[in-house]
Coordinates of C-alpha atoms and ligand atoms in Angstrom, one line a residue:
X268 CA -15.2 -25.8 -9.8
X269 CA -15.4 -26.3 -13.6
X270 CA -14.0 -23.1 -15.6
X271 CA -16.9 -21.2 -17.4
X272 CA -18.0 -17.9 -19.2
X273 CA -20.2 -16.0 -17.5
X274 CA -23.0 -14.0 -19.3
X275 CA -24.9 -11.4 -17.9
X276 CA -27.6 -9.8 -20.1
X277 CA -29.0 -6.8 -18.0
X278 CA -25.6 -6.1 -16.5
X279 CA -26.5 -2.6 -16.2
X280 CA -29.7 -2.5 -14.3
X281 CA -30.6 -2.6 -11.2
X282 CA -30.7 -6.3 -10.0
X283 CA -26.9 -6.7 -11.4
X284 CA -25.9 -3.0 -9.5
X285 CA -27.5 -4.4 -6.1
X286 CA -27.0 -8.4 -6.3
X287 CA -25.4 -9.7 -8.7
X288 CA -22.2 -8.0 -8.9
X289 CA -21.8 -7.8 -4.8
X290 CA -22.8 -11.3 -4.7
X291 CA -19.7 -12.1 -7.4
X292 CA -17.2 -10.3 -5.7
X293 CA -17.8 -12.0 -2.1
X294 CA -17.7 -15.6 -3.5
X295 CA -14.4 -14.5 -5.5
X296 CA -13.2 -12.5 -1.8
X297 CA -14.2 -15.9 -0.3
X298 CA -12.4 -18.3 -3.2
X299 CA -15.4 -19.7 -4.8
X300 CA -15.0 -18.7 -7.9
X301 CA -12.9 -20.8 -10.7
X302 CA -9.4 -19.6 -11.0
X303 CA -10.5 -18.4 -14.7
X304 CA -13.6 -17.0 -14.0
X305 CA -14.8 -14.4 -16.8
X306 CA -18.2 -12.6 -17.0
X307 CA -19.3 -10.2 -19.8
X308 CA -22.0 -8.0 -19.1
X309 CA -24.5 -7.2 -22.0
X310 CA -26.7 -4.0 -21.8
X311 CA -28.0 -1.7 -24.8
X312 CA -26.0 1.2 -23.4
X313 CA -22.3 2.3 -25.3
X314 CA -20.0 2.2 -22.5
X315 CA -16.0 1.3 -22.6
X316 CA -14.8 -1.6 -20.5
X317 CA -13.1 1.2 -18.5
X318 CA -16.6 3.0 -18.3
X319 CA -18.2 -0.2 -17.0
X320 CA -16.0 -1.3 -14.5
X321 CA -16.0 1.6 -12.7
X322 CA -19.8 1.3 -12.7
X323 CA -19.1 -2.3 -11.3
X324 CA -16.6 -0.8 -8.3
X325 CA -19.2 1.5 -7.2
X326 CA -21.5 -1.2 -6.9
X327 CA -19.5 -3.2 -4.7
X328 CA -18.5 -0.2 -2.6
X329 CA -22.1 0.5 -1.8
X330 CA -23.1 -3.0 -2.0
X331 CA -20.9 -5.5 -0.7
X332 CA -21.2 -7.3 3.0
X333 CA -17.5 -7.6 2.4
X334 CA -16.2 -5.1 3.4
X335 CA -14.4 -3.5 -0.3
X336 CA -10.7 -2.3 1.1
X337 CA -8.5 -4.1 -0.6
X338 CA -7.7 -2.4 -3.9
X339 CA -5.6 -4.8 -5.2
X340 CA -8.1 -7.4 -5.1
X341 CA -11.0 -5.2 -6.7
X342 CA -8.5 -4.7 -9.6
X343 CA -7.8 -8.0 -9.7
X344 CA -11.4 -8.7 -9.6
X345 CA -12.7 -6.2 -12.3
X346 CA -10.2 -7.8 -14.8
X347 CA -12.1 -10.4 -14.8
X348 CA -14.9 -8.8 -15.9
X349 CA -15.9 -7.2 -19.9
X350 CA -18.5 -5.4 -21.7
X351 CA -20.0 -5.7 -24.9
X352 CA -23.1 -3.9 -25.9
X353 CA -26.3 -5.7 -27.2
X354 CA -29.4 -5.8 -28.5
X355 CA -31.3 -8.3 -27.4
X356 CA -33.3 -8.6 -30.1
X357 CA -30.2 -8.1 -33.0
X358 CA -29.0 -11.5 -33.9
X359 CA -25.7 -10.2 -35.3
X360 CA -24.8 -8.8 -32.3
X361 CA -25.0 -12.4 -30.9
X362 CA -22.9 -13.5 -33.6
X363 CA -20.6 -10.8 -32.5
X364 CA -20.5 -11.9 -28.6
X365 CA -20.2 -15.7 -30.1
X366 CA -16.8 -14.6 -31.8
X367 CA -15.8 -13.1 -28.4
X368 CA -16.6 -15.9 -26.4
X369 CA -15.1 -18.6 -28.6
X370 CA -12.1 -16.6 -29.2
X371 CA -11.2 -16.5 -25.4
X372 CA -12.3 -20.0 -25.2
X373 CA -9.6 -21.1 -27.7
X374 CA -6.8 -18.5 -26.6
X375 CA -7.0 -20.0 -23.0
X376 CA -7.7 -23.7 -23.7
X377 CA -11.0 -23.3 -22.1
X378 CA -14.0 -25.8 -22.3
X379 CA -17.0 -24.5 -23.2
X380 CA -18.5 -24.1 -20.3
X381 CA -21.5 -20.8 -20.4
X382 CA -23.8 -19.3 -17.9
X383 CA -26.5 -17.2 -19.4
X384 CA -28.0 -15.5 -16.7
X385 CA -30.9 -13.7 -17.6
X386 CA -31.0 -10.3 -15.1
X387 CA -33.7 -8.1 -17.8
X388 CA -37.5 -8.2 -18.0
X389 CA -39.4 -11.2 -18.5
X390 CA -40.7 -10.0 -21.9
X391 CA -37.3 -10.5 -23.3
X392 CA -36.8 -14.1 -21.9
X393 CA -38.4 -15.6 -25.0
X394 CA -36.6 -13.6 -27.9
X395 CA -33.1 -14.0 -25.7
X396 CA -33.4 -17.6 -26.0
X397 CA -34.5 -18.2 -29.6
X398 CA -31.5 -15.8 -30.3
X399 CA -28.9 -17.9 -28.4
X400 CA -30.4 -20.7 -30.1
X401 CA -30.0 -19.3 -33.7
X402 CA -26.4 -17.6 -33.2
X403 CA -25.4 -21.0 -32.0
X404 CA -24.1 -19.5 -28.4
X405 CA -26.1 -22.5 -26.5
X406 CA -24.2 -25.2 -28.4
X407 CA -21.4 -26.3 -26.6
X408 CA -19.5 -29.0 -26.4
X409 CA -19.3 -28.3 -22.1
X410 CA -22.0 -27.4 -19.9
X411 CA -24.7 -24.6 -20.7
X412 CA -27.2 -22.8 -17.8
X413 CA -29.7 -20.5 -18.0
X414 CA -30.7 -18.5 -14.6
X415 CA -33.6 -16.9 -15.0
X416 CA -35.6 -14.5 -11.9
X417 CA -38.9 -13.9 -11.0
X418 CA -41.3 -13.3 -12.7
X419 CA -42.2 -16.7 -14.5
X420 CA -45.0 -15.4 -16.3
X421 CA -47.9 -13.2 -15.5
X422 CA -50.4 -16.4 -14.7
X423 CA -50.6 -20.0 -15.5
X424 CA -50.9 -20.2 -19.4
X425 CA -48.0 -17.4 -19.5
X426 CA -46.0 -19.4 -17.6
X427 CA -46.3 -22.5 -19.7
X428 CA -46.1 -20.2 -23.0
X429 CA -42.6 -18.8 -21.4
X430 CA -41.3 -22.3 -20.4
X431 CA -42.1 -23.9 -23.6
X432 CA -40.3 -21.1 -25.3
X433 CA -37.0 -21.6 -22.8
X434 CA -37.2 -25.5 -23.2
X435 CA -36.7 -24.8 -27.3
X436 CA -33.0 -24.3 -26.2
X437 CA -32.5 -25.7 -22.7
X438 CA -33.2 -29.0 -20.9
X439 CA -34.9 -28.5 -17.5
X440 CA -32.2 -29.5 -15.6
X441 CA -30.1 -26.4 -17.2
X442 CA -32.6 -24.2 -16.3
X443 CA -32.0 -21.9 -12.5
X444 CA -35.0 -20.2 -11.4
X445 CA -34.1 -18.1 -8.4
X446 CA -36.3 -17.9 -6.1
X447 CA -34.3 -15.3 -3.7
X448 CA -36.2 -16.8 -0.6
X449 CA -34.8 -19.7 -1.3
X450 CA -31.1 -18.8 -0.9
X451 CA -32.2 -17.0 2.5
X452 CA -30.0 -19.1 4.9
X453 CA -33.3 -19.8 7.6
X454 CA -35.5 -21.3 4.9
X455 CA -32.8 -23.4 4.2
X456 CA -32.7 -24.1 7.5
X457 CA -36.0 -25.3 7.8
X458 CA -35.4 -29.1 6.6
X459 CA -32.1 -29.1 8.7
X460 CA -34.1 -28.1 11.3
X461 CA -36.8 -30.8 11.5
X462 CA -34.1 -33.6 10.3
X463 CA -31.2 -32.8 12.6
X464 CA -33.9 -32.0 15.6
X465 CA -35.8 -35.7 16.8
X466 CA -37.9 -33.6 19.0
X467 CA -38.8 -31.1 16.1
X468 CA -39.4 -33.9 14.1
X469 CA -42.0 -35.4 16.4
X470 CA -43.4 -32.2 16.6
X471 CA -44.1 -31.8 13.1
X472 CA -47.3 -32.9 12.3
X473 CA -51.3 -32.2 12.5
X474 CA -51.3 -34.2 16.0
X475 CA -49.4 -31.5 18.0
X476 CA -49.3 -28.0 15.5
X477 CA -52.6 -26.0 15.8
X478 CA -52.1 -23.5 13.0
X479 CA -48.8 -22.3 10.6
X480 CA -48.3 -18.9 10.2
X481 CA -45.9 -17.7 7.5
X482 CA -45.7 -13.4 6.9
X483 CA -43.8 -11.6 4.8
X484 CA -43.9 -7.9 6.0
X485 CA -42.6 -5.0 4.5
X486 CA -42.4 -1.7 5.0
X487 CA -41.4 -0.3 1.8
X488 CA -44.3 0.5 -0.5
X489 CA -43.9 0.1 -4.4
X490 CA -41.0 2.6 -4.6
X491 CA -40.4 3.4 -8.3
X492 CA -41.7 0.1 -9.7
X493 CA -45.4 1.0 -10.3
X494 CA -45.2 0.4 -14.1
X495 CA -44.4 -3.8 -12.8
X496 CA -46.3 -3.7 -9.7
X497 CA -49.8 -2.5 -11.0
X498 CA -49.9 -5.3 -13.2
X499 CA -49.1 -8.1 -10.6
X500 CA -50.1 -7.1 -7.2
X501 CA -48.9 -8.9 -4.1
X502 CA -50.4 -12.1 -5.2
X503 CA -47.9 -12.5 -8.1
X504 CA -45.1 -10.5 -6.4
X505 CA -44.9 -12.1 -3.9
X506 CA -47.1 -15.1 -2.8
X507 CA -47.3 -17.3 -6.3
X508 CA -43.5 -17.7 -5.6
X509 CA -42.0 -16.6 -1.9
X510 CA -44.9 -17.2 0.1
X511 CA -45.5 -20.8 -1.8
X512 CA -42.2 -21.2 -1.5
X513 CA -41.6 -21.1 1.9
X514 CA -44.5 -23.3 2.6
X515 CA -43.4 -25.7 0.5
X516 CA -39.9 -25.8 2.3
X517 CA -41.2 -25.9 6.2
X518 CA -44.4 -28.6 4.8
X519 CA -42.7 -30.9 3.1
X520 CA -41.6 -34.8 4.4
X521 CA -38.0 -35.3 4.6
X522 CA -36.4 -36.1 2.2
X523 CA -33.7 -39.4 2.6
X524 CA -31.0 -36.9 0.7
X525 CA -30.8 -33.2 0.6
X526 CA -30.8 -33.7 -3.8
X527 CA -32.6 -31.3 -6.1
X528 CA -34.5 -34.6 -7.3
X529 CA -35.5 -35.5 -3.8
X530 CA -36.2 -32.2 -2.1
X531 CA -38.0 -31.3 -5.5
X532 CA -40.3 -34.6 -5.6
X533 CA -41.3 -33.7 -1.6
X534 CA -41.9 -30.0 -2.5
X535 CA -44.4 -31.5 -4.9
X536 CA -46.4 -33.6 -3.0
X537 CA -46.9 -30.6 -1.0
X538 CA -48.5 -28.5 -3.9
X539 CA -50.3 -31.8 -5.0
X540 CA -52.1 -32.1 -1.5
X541 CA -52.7 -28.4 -1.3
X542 CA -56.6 -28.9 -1.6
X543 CA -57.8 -26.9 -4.8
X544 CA -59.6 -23.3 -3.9
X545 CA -62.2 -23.0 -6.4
X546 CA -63.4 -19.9 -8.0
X547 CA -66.4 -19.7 -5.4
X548 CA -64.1 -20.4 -2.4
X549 CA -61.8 -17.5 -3.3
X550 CA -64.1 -15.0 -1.1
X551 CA -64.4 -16.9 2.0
X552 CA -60.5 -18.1 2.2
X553 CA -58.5 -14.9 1.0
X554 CA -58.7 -11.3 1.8
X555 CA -57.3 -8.8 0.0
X556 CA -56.4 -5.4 0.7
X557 CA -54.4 -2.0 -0.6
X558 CA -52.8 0.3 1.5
X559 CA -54.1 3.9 2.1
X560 CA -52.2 7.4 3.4
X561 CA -50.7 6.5 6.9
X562 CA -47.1 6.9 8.8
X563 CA -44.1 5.2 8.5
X564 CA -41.4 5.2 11.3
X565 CA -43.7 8.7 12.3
X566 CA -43.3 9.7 8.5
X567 CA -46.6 10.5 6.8
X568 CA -46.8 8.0 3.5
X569 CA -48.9 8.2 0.3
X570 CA -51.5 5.9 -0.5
X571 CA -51.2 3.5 -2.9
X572 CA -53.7 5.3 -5.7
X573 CA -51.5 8.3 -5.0
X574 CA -47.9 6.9 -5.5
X575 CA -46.9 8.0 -9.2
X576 CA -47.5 5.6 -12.3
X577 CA -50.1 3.7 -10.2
X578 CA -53.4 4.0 -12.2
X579 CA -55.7 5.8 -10.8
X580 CA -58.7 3.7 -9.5
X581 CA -56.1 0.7 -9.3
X582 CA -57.5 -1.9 -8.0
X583 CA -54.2 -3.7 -7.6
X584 CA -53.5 -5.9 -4.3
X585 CA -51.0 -4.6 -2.1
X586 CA -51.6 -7.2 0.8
X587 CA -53.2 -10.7 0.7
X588 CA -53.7 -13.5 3.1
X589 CA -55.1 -16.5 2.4
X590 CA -55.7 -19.7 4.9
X591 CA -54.7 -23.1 3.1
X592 CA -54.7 -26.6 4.1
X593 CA -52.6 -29.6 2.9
X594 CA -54.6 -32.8 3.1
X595 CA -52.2 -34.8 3.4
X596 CA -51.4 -37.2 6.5
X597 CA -49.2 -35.2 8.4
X598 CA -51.1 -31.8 8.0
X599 CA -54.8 -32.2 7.7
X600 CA -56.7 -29.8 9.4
X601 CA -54.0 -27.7 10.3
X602 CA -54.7 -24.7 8.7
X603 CA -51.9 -22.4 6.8
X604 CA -52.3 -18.9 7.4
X605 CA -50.1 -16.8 5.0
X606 CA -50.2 -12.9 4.3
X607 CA -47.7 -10.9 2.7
X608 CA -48.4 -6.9 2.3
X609 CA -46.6 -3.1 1.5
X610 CA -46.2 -0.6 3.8
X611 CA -46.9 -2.5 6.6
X612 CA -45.8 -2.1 10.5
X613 CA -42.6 -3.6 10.8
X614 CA -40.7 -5.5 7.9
X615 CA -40.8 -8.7 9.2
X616 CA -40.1 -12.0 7.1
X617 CA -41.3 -14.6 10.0
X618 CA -43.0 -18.2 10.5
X619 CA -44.8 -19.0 13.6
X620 CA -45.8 -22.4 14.1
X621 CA -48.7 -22.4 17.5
X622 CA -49.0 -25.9 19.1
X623 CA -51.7 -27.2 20.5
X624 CA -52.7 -26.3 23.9
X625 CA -53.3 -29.6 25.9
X626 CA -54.0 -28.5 29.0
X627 CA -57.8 -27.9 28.6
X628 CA -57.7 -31.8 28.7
X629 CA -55.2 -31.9 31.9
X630 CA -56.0 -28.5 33.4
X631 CA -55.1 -29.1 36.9
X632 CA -56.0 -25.1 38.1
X633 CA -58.6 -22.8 36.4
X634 CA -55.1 -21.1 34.9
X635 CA -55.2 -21.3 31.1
X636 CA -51.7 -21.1 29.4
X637 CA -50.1 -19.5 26.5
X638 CA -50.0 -21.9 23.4
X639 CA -46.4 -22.7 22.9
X640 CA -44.8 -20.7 19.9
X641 CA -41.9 -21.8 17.9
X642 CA -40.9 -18.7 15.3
X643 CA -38.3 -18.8 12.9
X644 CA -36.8 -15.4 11.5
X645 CA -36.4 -15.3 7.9
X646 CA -35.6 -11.7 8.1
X647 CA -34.2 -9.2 8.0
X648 CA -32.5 -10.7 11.1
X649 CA -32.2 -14.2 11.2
X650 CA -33.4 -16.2 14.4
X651 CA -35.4 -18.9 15.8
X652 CA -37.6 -18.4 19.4
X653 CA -38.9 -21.4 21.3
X654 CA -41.8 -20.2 23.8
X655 CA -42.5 -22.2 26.2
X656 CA -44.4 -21.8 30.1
X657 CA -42.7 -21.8 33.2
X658 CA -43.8 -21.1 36.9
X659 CA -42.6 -18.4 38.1
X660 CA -41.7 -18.1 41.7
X661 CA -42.1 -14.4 41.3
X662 CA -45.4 -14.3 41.0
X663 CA -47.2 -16.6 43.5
X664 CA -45.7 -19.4 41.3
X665 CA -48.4 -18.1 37.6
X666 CA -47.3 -19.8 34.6
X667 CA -45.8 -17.8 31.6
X668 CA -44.2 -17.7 28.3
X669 CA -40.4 -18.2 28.6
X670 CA -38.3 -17.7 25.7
X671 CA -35.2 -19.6 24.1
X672 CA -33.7 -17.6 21.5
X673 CA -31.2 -18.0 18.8
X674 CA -30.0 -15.0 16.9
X675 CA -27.5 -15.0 14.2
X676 CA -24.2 -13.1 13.4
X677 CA -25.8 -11.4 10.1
X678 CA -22.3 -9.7 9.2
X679 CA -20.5 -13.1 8.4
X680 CA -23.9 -14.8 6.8
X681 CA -23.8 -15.1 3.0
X682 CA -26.5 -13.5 1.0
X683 CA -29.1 -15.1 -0.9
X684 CA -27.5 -14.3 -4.2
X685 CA -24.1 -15.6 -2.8
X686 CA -25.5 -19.0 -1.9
X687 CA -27.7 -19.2 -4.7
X688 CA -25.0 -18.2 -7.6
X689 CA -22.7 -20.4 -6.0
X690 CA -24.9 -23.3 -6.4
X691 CA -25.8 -22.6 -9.9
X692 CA -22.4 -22.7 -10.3
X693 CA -21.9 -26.1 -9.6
X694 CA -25.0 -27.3 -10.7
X695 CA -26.5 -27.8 -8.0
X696 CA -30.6 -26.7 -7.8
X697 CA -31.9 -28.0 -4.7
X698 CA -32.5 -24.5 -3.8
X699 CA -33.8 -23.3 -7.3
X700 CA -37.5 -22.8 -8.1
X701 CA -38.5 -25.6 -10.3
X702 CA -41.2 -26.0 -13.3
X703 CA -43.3 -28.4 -11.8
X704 CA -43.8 -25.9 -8.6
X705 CA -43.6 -23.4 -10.2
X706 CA -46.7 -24.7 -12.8
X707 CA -48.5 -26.2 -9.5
X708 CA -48.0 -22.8 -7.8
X709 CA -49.9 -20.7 -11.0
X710 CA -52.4 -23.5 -11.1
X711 CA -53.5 -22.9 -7.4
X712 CA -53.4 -19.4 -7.2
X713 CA -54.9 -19.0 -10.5
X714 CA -58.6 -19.1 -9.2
X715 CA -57.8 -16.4 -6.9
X716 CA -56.8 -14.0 -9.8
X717 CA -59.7 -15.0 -11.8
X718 CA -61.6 -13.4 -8.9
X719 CA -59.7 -10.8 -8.2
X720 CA -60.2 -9.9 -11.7
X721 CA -63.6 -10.6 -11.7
X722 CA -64.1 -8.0 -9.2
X723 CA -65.1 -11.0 -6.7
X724 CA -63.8 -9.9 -3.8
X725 CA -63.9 -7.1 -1.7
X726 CA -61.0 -4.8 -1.8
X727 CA -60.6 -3.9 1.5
X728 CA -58.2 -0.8 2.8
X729 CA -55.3 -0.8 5.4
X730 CA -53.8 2.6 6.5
X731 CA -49.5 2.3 6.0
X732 CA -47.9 1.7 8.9
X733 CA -50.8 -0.9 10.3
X734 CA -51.0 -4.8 10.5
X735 CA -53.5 -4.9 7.5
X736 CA -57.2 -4.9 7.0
X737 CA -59.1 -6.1 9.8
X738 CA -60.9 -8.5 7.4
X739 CA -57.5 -10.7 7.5
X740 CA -57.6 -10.7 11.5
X741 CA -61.2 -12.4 11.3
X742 CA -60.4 -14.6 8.9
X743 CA -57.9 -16.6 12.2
X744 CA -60.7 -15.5 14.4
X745 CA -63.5 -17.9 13.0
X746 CA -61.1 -20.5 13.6
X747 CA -60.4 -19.5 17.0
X748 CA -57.8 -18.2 16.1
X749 CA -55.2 -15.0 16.0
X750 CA -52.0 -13.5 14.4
X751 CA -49.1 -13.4 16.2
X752 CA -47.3 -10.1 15.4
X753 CA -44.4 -9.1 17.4
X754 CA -44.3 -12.1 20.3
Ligands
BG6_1035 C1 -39.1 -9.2 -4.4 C2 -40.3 -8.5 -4.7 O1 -39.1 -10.5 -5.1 O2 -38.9 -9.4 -3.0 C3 -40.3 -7.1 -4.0 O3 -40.4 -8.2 -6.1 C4 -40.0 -7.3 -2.5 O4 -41.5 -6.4 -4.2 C5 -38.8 -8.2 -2.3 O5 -39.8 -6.1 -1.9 C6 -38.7 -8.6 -0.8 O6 -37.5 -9.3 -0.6 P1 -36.8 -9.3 0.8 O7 -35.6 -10.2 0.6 O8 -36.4 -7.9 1.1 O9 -37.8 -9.8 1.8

């Protein structure tokens, strides 16, 4: 792997205590980083290197999946790691953290290789940029990247204001969204899946799958990030990028090589032949919904309107669920049911595909049979279940569900952020989020904010610690339809 600089604005909050820094340290425990790796972490605060990378230990002793025993490599590790303070809006501190930078790059015959990775609110993106543009930082005579997280903008025309302002500096192809879903190792899977799998492959397709399923569950509710959460609701939380994302990944054709180019062109045909839901269609197709007081693992919870810095008389989604259909050849009239909601029963990242029951056309006894069920665990455990009917001689010889499960060894799976950093690493953004989904993704989901904001649609209530308003049960129901939970 090439040797590089990499630059961590934001390498004091919360995502770098959590992520980033964990996700570091196992690809250096598991020698994937270059032998002269060096990050600098930027932040407004006045710390000494000393001060910092003790803050950086105690993130990898409470973060790490490796376990963090070996002294000698932590030291090892931390030296790899400096601090500089910075404004982000001071261009002479840029000229400051240029000097740095080139300085090392000289003393150690390094090229000029530089990751800016971008772990600070989205407001800042924009001013960032322009600044490593003026200080001359994002000329180099290497390789530049920019890794940038969710959110990319607050609705469509944001999102093309902030890209335009990134593209000033960087080319597309330098540019890593991360999408964390993306790096979870089961929706990576799920191209593997159909292509290494003839049978799946057969399978997959409107002929045989009755409806899609794909939830994202949680139980948490918005912790202590009202002040971002009341402004973007589950719709841009989660399901503008996640939930969109996923579907793209388990809808999309194979593609002949596992390229960003390729797996990005079949990602877009997907959004392309997601048909278009129209301002009036909003109300019939989605359902929207906030949590209320309720229990928790036998905990009594807060509502939503009483967790602090939500506004009172918010209005803010905390759950949505929406049924889609791709008219395309493989997937017309199969429709997509996706939900995605706080404080919910069970946090539960899952897709349930439900095939088609043929047997009303063969039934040979009045028996009817459970529809076959193939569910794939995102997380938090990862898994796959194949349900399928069998006679059993038990019971005078009834059909029912058997199940064929895989479960995976979580301990020695890599996390999101390891997979994900590594890749940006080496260039590689198969598994990054890019523009034109992410454009595609506002531009379909931006009617359903329009109504939301319109006050279109009713907001309907769902106690914490429940499966969600009822209204989102009927909207499987009128197509015969129903969620599967827990199967
Ligand atoms: C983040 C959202 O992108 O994903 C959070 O901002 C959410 O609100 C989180 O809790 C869920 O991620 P995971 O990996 O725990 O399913």
């Amino acid at each position: 792997m090439d040797a590089m600089t990499f630059v961590l604005f934001g390498a004091t909050g919360d995502l770098a205590k959590r992520k980033i820094f964990p996700a570091i340290y196992n690809l250096y425990v598991d020698r994937k980083l270059p032998e002269s790796f060096q990050l600098i972490g930027l932040g407004r605060r006045k710390l000494t290197e000393a001060e910092f990378r003790e803050q950086v230990a105690q993130s990898l002793r409470a973060f790490s999946r490796r376990p963090v025993t070996d002294e000698a490599a932590v030291r090892d590790f931390l030296e790899r790691i400096g601090y500089s303070e910075l404004n982000v809006n001071e261009l002479s501190d840029y000229a400051k953290l240029a000097g740095r930078i080139e300085e090392r790059e000289q003393r150690f015959t390094l090229p000029e290789n530089r990751v800016f990775y971008m772990s600070v609110a989205p407001e800042l993106f924009g001013s960032i940029v322009a600044n490593l543009q003026e200080s001359g930082l994002s000329r180099v005579s290497g390789w530049k990247r920019l890794v940038i997280e969710k959110p990319f903008g607050h609705d469509l025309e944001s999102a093309r204001a902030l890209n335009a302002s990134l593209a000033q500096a960087f080319e597309e192809k330098e540019i890593f969204r991360i999408d964390h879903y993306l790096g979870k190792p089961m929706v990576q899977n799920l191209e593997v899946f159909e292509y290494s799998n003839p049978v799946l492959q057969a399978l997959w397709r409107n002929r045989y799958v009755a409806n899609v399923q794909i939830t994202a569950a949680e139980t948490v509710g918005v912790e202590s990030r009202a002040g971002y959460y009341d402004h973007s609701g589950a719709v841009r939380d989660m399901f503008q990028n996640h939930m969109l994302q996923m579907l793209m990944m388990l809808a999309m054709q194979l593609p002949k090589h596992s390229t960003a180019e390729e797996v990005g062109f079949k990602k877009r045909k997907v959004m392309e032949a997601l048909r278009t839901l129209n301002r009036e269609d909003v109300a019939a197709n989605v359902v929207r919904g906030q949590y209320t007081a309720g229990h928790i693992g036998g905990k009594p919870v807060a509502g939503y309107a009483e967790e602090p810095g939500v506004n009172p008389g918010s209005t803010t989604d905390t759950y949505i669920a929406a049924r889609l259909w791709i008219d395309d050849y493989f997937w017309s009239e199969v429709p997509f049911y996706i939900r995605t909601g706080k404080r919910m029963a069970a946090k539960s990242t899952r897709i349930v595909i439900e095939f088609k029951d043929p047997s009303d056309k063969f039934s040979r006894t009045n028996e009817t049979t459970a529809p076959n069920l193939l569910t794939i665990d995102i997380g938090p455990e990862a898994g796959m279940t194949f349900r399928l009917n069998m006679k059993n001689p038990l019971k005078n010889g009834k059909i029912e569900p058997v199940q064929i499960q895989f479960d995976a060894d979580e301990k020695n799976v890599p996390e999101a952020y390891e997979t994900l950093i590594a890749d940006m690493m080496r260039g590689d953004s198969t598994f990054f989020a890019h523009w034109d989904e992410v454009e595609l993704a506002w531009q379909w989901v931006q009617p359903i904010l329009n109504a939301f904001e319109g006050g279109e649609l009713p907001l309907h209530t769902y106690s914490a610690g429940s499966n969600g308003p009822e209204a989102a049960d009927r909207l499987l129901e009128q197509d015969g339809f129903h969620w599967w939970h827990d199967e």
